[in-house]
mmCIF file of C-alpha atoms in Angstrom:
data_model
loop_
_atom_site.group_PDB
_atom_site.id
_atom_site.type_symbol
_atom_site.label_atom_id
_atom_site.label_comp_id
_atom_site.label_asym_id
_atom_site.label_seq_id
_atom_site.Cartn_x
_atom_site.Cartn_y
_atom_site.Cartn_z
ATOM 1 C CA MET X 165 0.000 0.000 0.000
ATOM 2 C CA PRO X 166 1.138 3.613 -0.421
ATOM 3 C CA ASP X 167 2.865 5.446 2.429
ATOM 4 C CA GLY X 168 0.524 7.440 4.636
ATOM 5 C CA ASP X 169 -0.388 9.612 7.735
ATOM 6 C CA GLY X 170 -1.887 9.170 11.219
ATOM 7 C CA SER X 171 -0.324 7.880 14.424
ATOM 8 C CA ARG X 172 1.370 4.479 14.634
ATOM 9 C CA ALA X 173 2.503 2.325 17.519
ATOM 10 C CA ASP X 174 6.160 2.786 16.526
ATOM 11 C CA GLY X 175 5.763 6.552 16.816
ATOM 12 C CA ARG X 176 6.178 7.348 13.141
ATOM 13 C CA ILE X 177 3.686 9.661 11.472
ATOM 14 C CA ARG X 178 1.822 8.370 8.445
ATOM 15 C CA ARG X 179 0.202 10.813 6.088
ATOM 16 C CA THR X 180 -3.335 10.519 4.794
ATOM 17 C CA TRP X 181 -3.411 9.002 1.311
ATOM 18 C CA SER X 182 -4.308 11.203 -1.594
ATOM 19 C CA GLU X 183 -7.626 10.391 -3.227
ATOM 20 C CA ALA X 184 -5.785 8.639 -6.061
ATOM 21 C CA GLU X 185 -3.697 6.570 -3.645
ATOM 22 C CA PHE X 186 -6.740 5.642 -1.598
ATOM 23 C CA ALA X 187 -8.732 4.626 -4.660
ATOM 24 C CA GLY X 188 -5.731 2.630 -5.851
ATOM 25 C CA ALA X 189 -5.508 0.755 -2.546
ATOM 26 C CA LEU X 190 -9.181 -0.162 -2.847
ATOM 27 C CA ARG X 191 -8.920 -1.215 -6.485
ATOM 28 C CA ALA X 192 -5.868 -3.320 -5.675
ATOM 29 C CA LEU X 193 -8.193 -5.801 -3.948
ATOM 30 C CA GLU X 194 -9.742 -6.807 -7.266
ATOM 31 C CA SER X 195 -7.543 -9.921 -7.334
ATOM 32 C CA ARG X 196 -9.468 -11.171 -4.274
ATOM 33 C CA TYR X 197 -12.877 -10.846 -5.930
ATOM 34 C CA TRP X 198 -14.879 -14.041 -6.383
ATOM 35 C CA ASP X 199 -14.766 -14.011 -10.175
ATOM 36 C CA ARG X 200 -11.559 -16.056 -9.855
ATOM 37 C CA HIS X 201 -13.051 -18.715 -7.603
ATOM 38 C CA PRO X 202 -12.838 -22.291 -9.004
ATOM 39 C CA PHE X 203 -16.603 -22.674 -8.712
ATOM 40 C CA HIS X 204 -17.245 -19.624 -10.860
ATOM 41 C CA GLN X 205 -14.714 -20.889 -13.354
ATOM 42 C CA ARG X 206 -16.571 -24.195 -13.602
ATOM 43 C CA LEU X 207 -19.872 -22.336 -13.908
ATOM 44 C CA HIS X 208 -18.554 -20.228 -16.766
ATOM 45 C CA ASP X 209 -16.990 -23.225 -18.502
ATOM 46 C CA GLY X 210 -20.334 -25.022 -18.547
ATOM 47 C CA LEU X 211 -19.104 -27.777 -16.221
ATOM 48 C CA LEU X 212 -21.854 -27.625 -13.593
ATOM 49 C CA SER X 213 -24.534 -30.267 -13.479
ATOM 50 C CA ASP X 214 -28.148 -29.136 -13.332
ATOM 51 C CA ASP X 215 -28.255 -29.938 -9.602
ATOM 52 C CA GLU X 216 -25.089 -27.950 -8.946
ATOM 53 C CA LEU X 217 -26.509 -24.967 -10.775
ATOM 54 C CA ARG X 218 -29.654 -25.212 -8.667
ATOM 55 C CA LEU X 219 -27.668 -25.443 -5.416
ATOM 56 C CA TRP X 220 -25.746 -22.315 -6.405
ATOM 57 C CA ALA X 221 -28.934 -20.411 -7.234
ATOM 58 C CA ALA X 222 -30.631 -21.422 -3.973
ATOM 59 C CA ASN X 223 -27.651 -20.389 -1.856
ATOM 60 C CA ARG X 224 -26.995 -17.160 -3.732
ATOM 61 C CA TRP X 225 -30.640 -16.333 -3.001
ATOM 62 C CA TYR X 226 -29.806 -16.081 0.698
ATOM 63 C CA TYR X 227 -27.155 -13.477 -0.088
ATOM 64 C CA GLN X 228 -29.534 -11.549 -2.346
ATOM 65 C CA ARG X 229 -32.390 -11.478 0.135
ATOM 66 C CA CYS X 230 -30.096 -10.257 2.949
ATOM 67 C CA LEU X 231 -28.712 -7.288 0.988
ATOM 68 C CA PRO X 232 -31.620 -4.948 1.878
ATOM 69 C CA GLN X 233 -31.092 -5.772 5.560
ATOM 70 C CA LYS X 234 -27.425 -4.866 5.201
ATOM 71 C CA ASP X 235 -28.377 -1.615 3.503
ATOM 72 C CA ALA X 236 -30.965 -0.829 6.187
ATOM 73 C CA ALA X 237 -28.260 -1.271 8.825
ATOM 74 C CA ILE X 238 -26.103 1.282 7.021
ATOM 75 C CA ILE X 239 -28.979 3.772 6.994
ATOM 76 C CA ALA X 240 -29.628 3.167 10.693
ATOM 77 C CA ASN X 241 -26.003 3.912 11.565
ATOM 78 C CA CYS X 242 -25.506 6.893 9.253
ATOM 79 C CA PRO X 243 -26.092 10.383 10.685
ATOM 80 C CA LEU X 244 -25.986 12.101 7.278
ATOM 81 C CA PRO X 245 -29.409 12.604 5.638
ATOM 82 C CA GLU X 246 -27.884 13.053 2.180
ATOM 83 C CA VAL X 247 -26.248 9.625 2.427
ATOM 84 C CA ARG X 248 -29.386 8.030 3.870
ATOM 85 C CA ARG X 249 -31.445 9.389 0.970
ATOM 86 C CA GLN X 250 -28.910 8.023 -1.496
ATOM 87 C CA TRP X 251 -28.800 4.642 0.197
ATOM 88 C CA LEU X 252 -32.550 4.209 0.386
ATOM 89 C CA ALA X 253 -32.609 3.660 -3.383
ATOM 90 C CA ARG X 254 -30.529 0.516 -2.898
ATOM 91 C CA ILE X 255 -33.145 -1.046 -0.670
ATOM 92 C CA VAL X 256 -35.840 -0.243 -3.218
ATOM 93 C CA TYR X 257 -33.662 -1.706 -5.983
ATOM 94 C CA HIS X 258 -33.456 -5.079 -4.232
ATOM 95 C CA ASP X 259 -36.893 -5.232 -2.592
ATOM 96 C CA GLY X 260 -38.717 -3.521 -5.445
ATOM 97 C CA VAL X 261 -41.644 -1.151 -5.212
ATOM 98 C CA ASP X 262 -44.009 -4.116 -4.910
ATOM 99 C CA ALA X 263 -43.901 -7.915 -4.673
ATOM 100 C CA HIS X 264 -43.398 -8.316 -8.427
ATOM 101 C CA SER X 265 -40.336 -6.120 -8.944
ATOM 102 C CA GLY X 266 -36.807 -5.713 -7.639
ATOM 103 C CA GLY X 267 -33.538 -7.580 -7.762
ATOM 104 C CA ALA X 268 -34.609 -10.229 -5.268
ATOM 105 C CA GLU X 269 -37.658 -11.051 -7.396
ATOM 106 C CA LYS X 270 -35.451 -11.327 -10.481
ATOM 107 C CA TRP X 271 -33.206 -13.781 -8.653
ATOM 108 C CA LEU X 272 -36.213 -15.892 -7.743
ATOM 109 C CA ARG X 273 -37.092 -16.016 -11.438
ATOM 110 C CA LEU X 274 -33.584 -17.263 -12.175
ATOM 111 C CA ALA X 275 -34.001 -19.956 -9.524
ATOM 112 C CA GLU X 276 -37.240 -21.040 -11.170
ATOM 113 C CA ALA X 277 -35.593 -20.982 -14.596
ATOM 114 C CA VAL X 278 -32.918 -23.451 -13.456
ATOM 115 C CA GLY X 279 -35.580 -25.817 -12.131
ATOM 116 C CA LEU X 280 -36.247 -24.857 -8.522
ATOM 117 C CA GLU X 281 -39.671 -24.331 -7.006
ATOM 118 C CA ARG X 282 -40.159 -20.813 -5.646
ATOM 119 C CA ASP X 283 -41.459 -22.075 -2.315
ATOM 120 C CA GLU X 284 -38.421 -24.327 -1.999
ATOM 121 C CA VAL X 285 -36.078 -21.367 -2.422
ATOM 122 C CA LEU X 286 -38.066 -19.157 -0.055
ATOM 123 C CA SER X 287 -38.027 -21.884 2.606
ATOM 124 C CA GLU X 288 -34.201 -21.650 2.608
ATOM 125 C CA ARG X 289 -33.923 -25.348 3.321
ATOM 126 C CA LEU X 290 -31.208 -25.611 0.666
ATOM 127 C CA VAL X 291 -29.087 -22.855 2.227
ATOM 128 C CA LEU X 292 -25.846 -24.430 3.429
ATOM 129 C CA PRO X 293 -24.564 -23.665 6.961
ATOM 130 C CA GLY X 294 -21.340 -22.077 5.719
ATOM 131 C CA VAL X 295 -23.240 -19.796 3.366
ATOM 132 C CA ARG X 296 -25.625 -18.711 6.098
ATOM 133 C CA PHE X 297 -22.721 -18.069 8.464
ATOM 134 C CA ALA X 298 -20.817 -15.952 5.924
ATOM 135 C CA VAL X 299 -23.813 -13.872 4.845
ATOM 136 C CA ASP X 300 -24.980 -13.338 8.414
ATOM 137 C CA ALA X 301 -21.464 -12.151 9.252
ATOM 138 C CA TYR X 302 -21.750 -9.581 6.470
ATOM 139 C CA VAL X 303 -25.062 -8.262 7.781
ATOM 140 C CA GLY X 304 -23.620 -8.231 11.306
ATOM 141 C CA PHE X 305 -20.635 -6.245 10.060
ATOM 142 C CA ALA X 306 -22.951 -3.561 8.693
ATOM 143 C CA LEU X 307 -24.852 -3.483 11.982
ATOM 144 C CA ARG X 308 -21.803 -3.141 14.225
ATOM 145 C CA ARG X 309 -19.225 -1.176 12.255
ATOM 146 C CA PRO X 310 -19.273 2.563 11.401
ATOM 147 C CA TRP X 311 -21.433 3.351 8.398
ATOM 148 C CA LEU X 312 -18.448 4.347 6.246
ATOM 149 C CA GLU X 313 -16.801 0.954 6.676
ATOM 150 C CA ALA X 314 -20.048 -0.824 5.882
ATOM 151 C CA VAL X 315 -20.430 1.314 2.760
ATOM 152 C CA ALA X 316 -16.838 0.573 1.727
ATOM 153 C CA SER X 317 -17.448 -3.159 2.023
ATOM 154 C CA GLY X 318 -19.836 -2.835 -0.907
ATOM 155 C CA LEU X 319 -17.093 -1.633 -3.237
ATOM 156 C CA THR X 320 -16.967 -5.084 -4.768
ATOM 157 C CA GLU X 321 -19.348 -3.352 -7.201
ATOM 158 C CA LEU X 322 -16.203 -1.904 -8.780
ATOM 159 C CA PHE X 323 -15.145 -5.384 -9.846
ATOM 160 C CA SER X 324 -18.473 -6.846 -10.929
ATOM 161 C CA PRO X 325 -19.332 -5.323 -14.346
ATOM 162 C CA GLY X 326 -16.912 -7.584 -16.204
ATOM 163 C CA LEU X 327 -18.034 -10.638 -14.264
ATOM 164 C CA LEU X 328 -21.711 -9.990 -14.967
ATOM 165 C CA THR X 329 -21.130 -9.539 -18.691
ATOM 166 C CA HIS X 330 -18.956 -12.652 -18.867
ATOM 167 C CA ARG X 331 -21.470 -14.718 -16.882
ATOM 168 C CA LEU X 332 -24.388 -13.675 -19.043
ATOM 169 C CA HIS X 333 -22.516 -14.669 -22.197
ATOM 170 C CA ARG X 334 -21.376 -17.979 -20.748
ATOM 171 C CA MET X 335 -24.764 -18.943 -19.355
ATOM 172 C CA ARG X 336 -26.400 -18.313 -22.711
ATOM 173 C CA GLU X 337 -23.707 -20.413 -24.356
ATOM 174 C CA HIS X 338 -23.467 -23.336 -21.926
ATOM 175 C CA TYR X 339 -26.918 -23.445 -20.324
ATOM 176 C CA PRO X 340 -29.235 -22.552 -23.225
ATOM 177 C CA TRP X 341 -32.107 -24.350 -21.519
ATOM 178 C CA VAL X 342 -32.287 -21.525 -18.936
ATOM 179 C CA ALA X 343 -35.082 -19.234 -20.155
ATOM 180 C CA GLU X 344 -34.032 -15.723 -21.114
ATOM 181 C CA ASP X 345 -36.461 -14.273 -18.560
ATOM 182 C CA GLY X 346 -34.474 -16.090 -15.907
ATOM 183 C CA LEU X 347 -31.389 -14.056 -16.828
ATOM 184 C CA ALA X 348 -33.117 -10.725 -16.184
ATOM 185 C CA TYR X 349 -31.205 -10.245 -12.925
ATOM 186 C CA PHE X 350 -27.932 -10.069 -14.847
ATOM 187 C CA THR X 351 -29.173 -7.948 -17.752
ATOM 188 C CA ALA X 352 -30.710 -5.407 -15.352
ATOM 189 C CA ARG X 353 -27.680 -5.329 -13.078
ATOM 190 C CA ILE X 354 -25.246 -4.765 -15.941
ATOM 191 C CA GLU X 355 -27.109 -1.569 -16.823
ATOM 192 C CA VAL X 356 -26.558 0.071 -13.422
ATOM 193 C CA VAL X 357 -23.626 -1.514 -11.620
ATOM 194 C CA ALA X 358 -20.790 0.472 -13.230
ATOM 195 C CA ALA X 359 -22.390 3.815 -12.352
ATOM 196 C CA GLU X 360 -23.262 2.598 -8.862
ATOM 197 C CA GLY X 361 -19.711 1.419 -8.290
ATOM 198 C CA GLN X 362 -18.230 4.759 -9.325
ATOM 199 C CA ALA X 363 -20.700 6.691 -7.171
ATOM 200 C CA LEU X 364 -19.864 4.441 -4.245
ATOM 201 C CA LEU X 365 -16.133 4.937 -4.743
ATOM 202 C CA ASP X 366 -16.594 8.702 -4.876
ATOM 203 C CA LEU X 367 -18.577 8.621 -1.625
ATOM 204 C CA VAL X 368 -15.977 6.534 0.212
ATOM 205 C CA VAL X 369 -12.983 8.492 -1.078
ATOM 206 C CA THR X 370 -14.455 11.853 -0.113
ATOM 207 C CA SER X 371 -15.833 10.700 3.256
ATOM 208 C CA ALA X 372 -12.701 9.017 4.661
ATOM 209 C CA ARG X 373 -10.678 11.951 5.968
ATOM 210 C CA THR X 374 -7.959 10.234 8.025
ATOM 211 C CA ARG X 375 -5.462 7.492 7.289
ATOM 212 C CA ALA X 376 -7.111 5.333 9.940
ATOM 213 C CA GLU X 377 -10.496 5.687 8.242
ATOM 214 C CA GLN X 378 -8.963 4.947 4.852
ATOM 215 C CA GLU X 379 -7.255 1.791 6.091
ATOM 216 C CA ALA X 380 -10.460 0.678 7.820
ATOM 217 C CA CYS X 381 -12.275 1.034 4.486
ATOM 218 C CA VAL X 382 -9.670 -1.088 2.723
ATOM 219 C CA SER X 383 -9.992 -3.729 5.453
ATOM 220 C CA ALA X 384 -13.776 -3.645 5.099
ATOM 221 C CA LEU X 385 -13.547 -4.313 1.374
ATOM 222 C CA ALA X 386 -11.103 -7.164 2.013
ATOM 223 C CA PHE X 387 -13.590 -8.619 4.505
ATOM 224 C CA LYS X 388 -16.367 -8.485 1.913
ATOM 225 C CA CYS X 389 -14.166 -10.295 -0.601
ATOM 226 C CA ASP X 390 -13.586 -12.997 2.021
ATOM 227 C CA VAL X 391 -17.345 -13.266 2.611
ATOM 228 C CA LEU X 392 -17.965 -13.847 -1.090
ATOM 229 C CA TRP X 393 -15.189 -16.439 -1.300
ATOM 230 C CA ALA X 394 -16.570 -18.224 1.768
ATOM 231 C CA VAL X 395 -19.977 -18.474 0.094
ATOM 232 C CA LEU X 396 -18.474 -20.154 -2.963
ATOM 233 C CA ASP X 397 -16.062 -22.282 -0.921
ATOM 234 C CA THR X 398 -19.087 -23.786 0.797
ATOM 235 C CA VAL X 399 -21.129 -24.369 -2.351
ATOM 236 C CA ASP X 400 -18.117 -25.770 -4.194
ATOM 237 C CA TYR X 401 -17.311 -28.173 -1.370
ATOM 238 C CA TYR X 402 -20.849 -29.528 -1.268
ATOM 239 C CA CYS X 403 -20.701 -29.974 -5.030
ATOM 240 C CA GLY X 404 -17.581 -32.119 -4.639
ATOM 241 C CA GLY X 405 -15.238 -29.494 -6.023
ATOM 242 C CA THR X 406 -12.425 -27.823 -4.121
ATOM 243 C CA GLY X 407 -12.149 -26.546 -0.597
ATOM 244 C CA PRO X 408 -11.033 -23.119 0.641
ATOM 245 C CA ARG X 409 -8.756 -21.210 -1.722
ATOM 246 C CA GLY X 410 -8.719 -24.035 -4.232
ATOM 247 C CA VAL X 411 -7.351 -26.745 -1.901
ATOM 248 C CA ALA X 412 -8.459 -30.096 -3.317
ATOM 249 C CA ARG X 413 -11.160 -31.865 -1.367
ATOM 250 C CA GLN X 414 -10.009 -35.155 0.183
#
């Protein structure tokens, strides 16, 4: 990471990063994003069985349905009305304006398109313990940590546009039996995620005013990357793939 400012235990003074340095430290975590996970690689190579695809969709649902709770925790902890107003739109995006709209509803349609019953997904009986633990930890992080750190944890949006485009292409190529309506989550997300990611980066970079706050934001983003990897580690293991960080299952 770049040199910086703020007090340190060894007595040296570390300067606050410039906005460019801070943004660079955040973007440097892209190599830890879950697009490189072995499970995603198998998904994109068309190597998943129908049952594996369904298990992935059912477990990813738990992550999707918890996102509005994470966002509500950020609003509850944030004292700035301008940020709360901005963040409210994220809850509406996922929950929709009614029961038939929103990102969560689009994910349920994907689950149905890969062969799951809606009630089965909503029951969460297919959610694996490791997935539940990781996602609950993410929501708990947003509840307990300062709002700026919780916001910074969402900067994985910076890394997702390429993944979403690649996934959409690969799913159409390798899983043509999945109805196009079931892919609406990805097509809709591609349209907004790049702008959302940039707006989020701008908010974090301008709001973190000390080196300590900047480093806490970088740590928060690293934590989120670990949460996403833990979700796929669990699904991959139950599918008979690899264990954590690509270690072969015995």
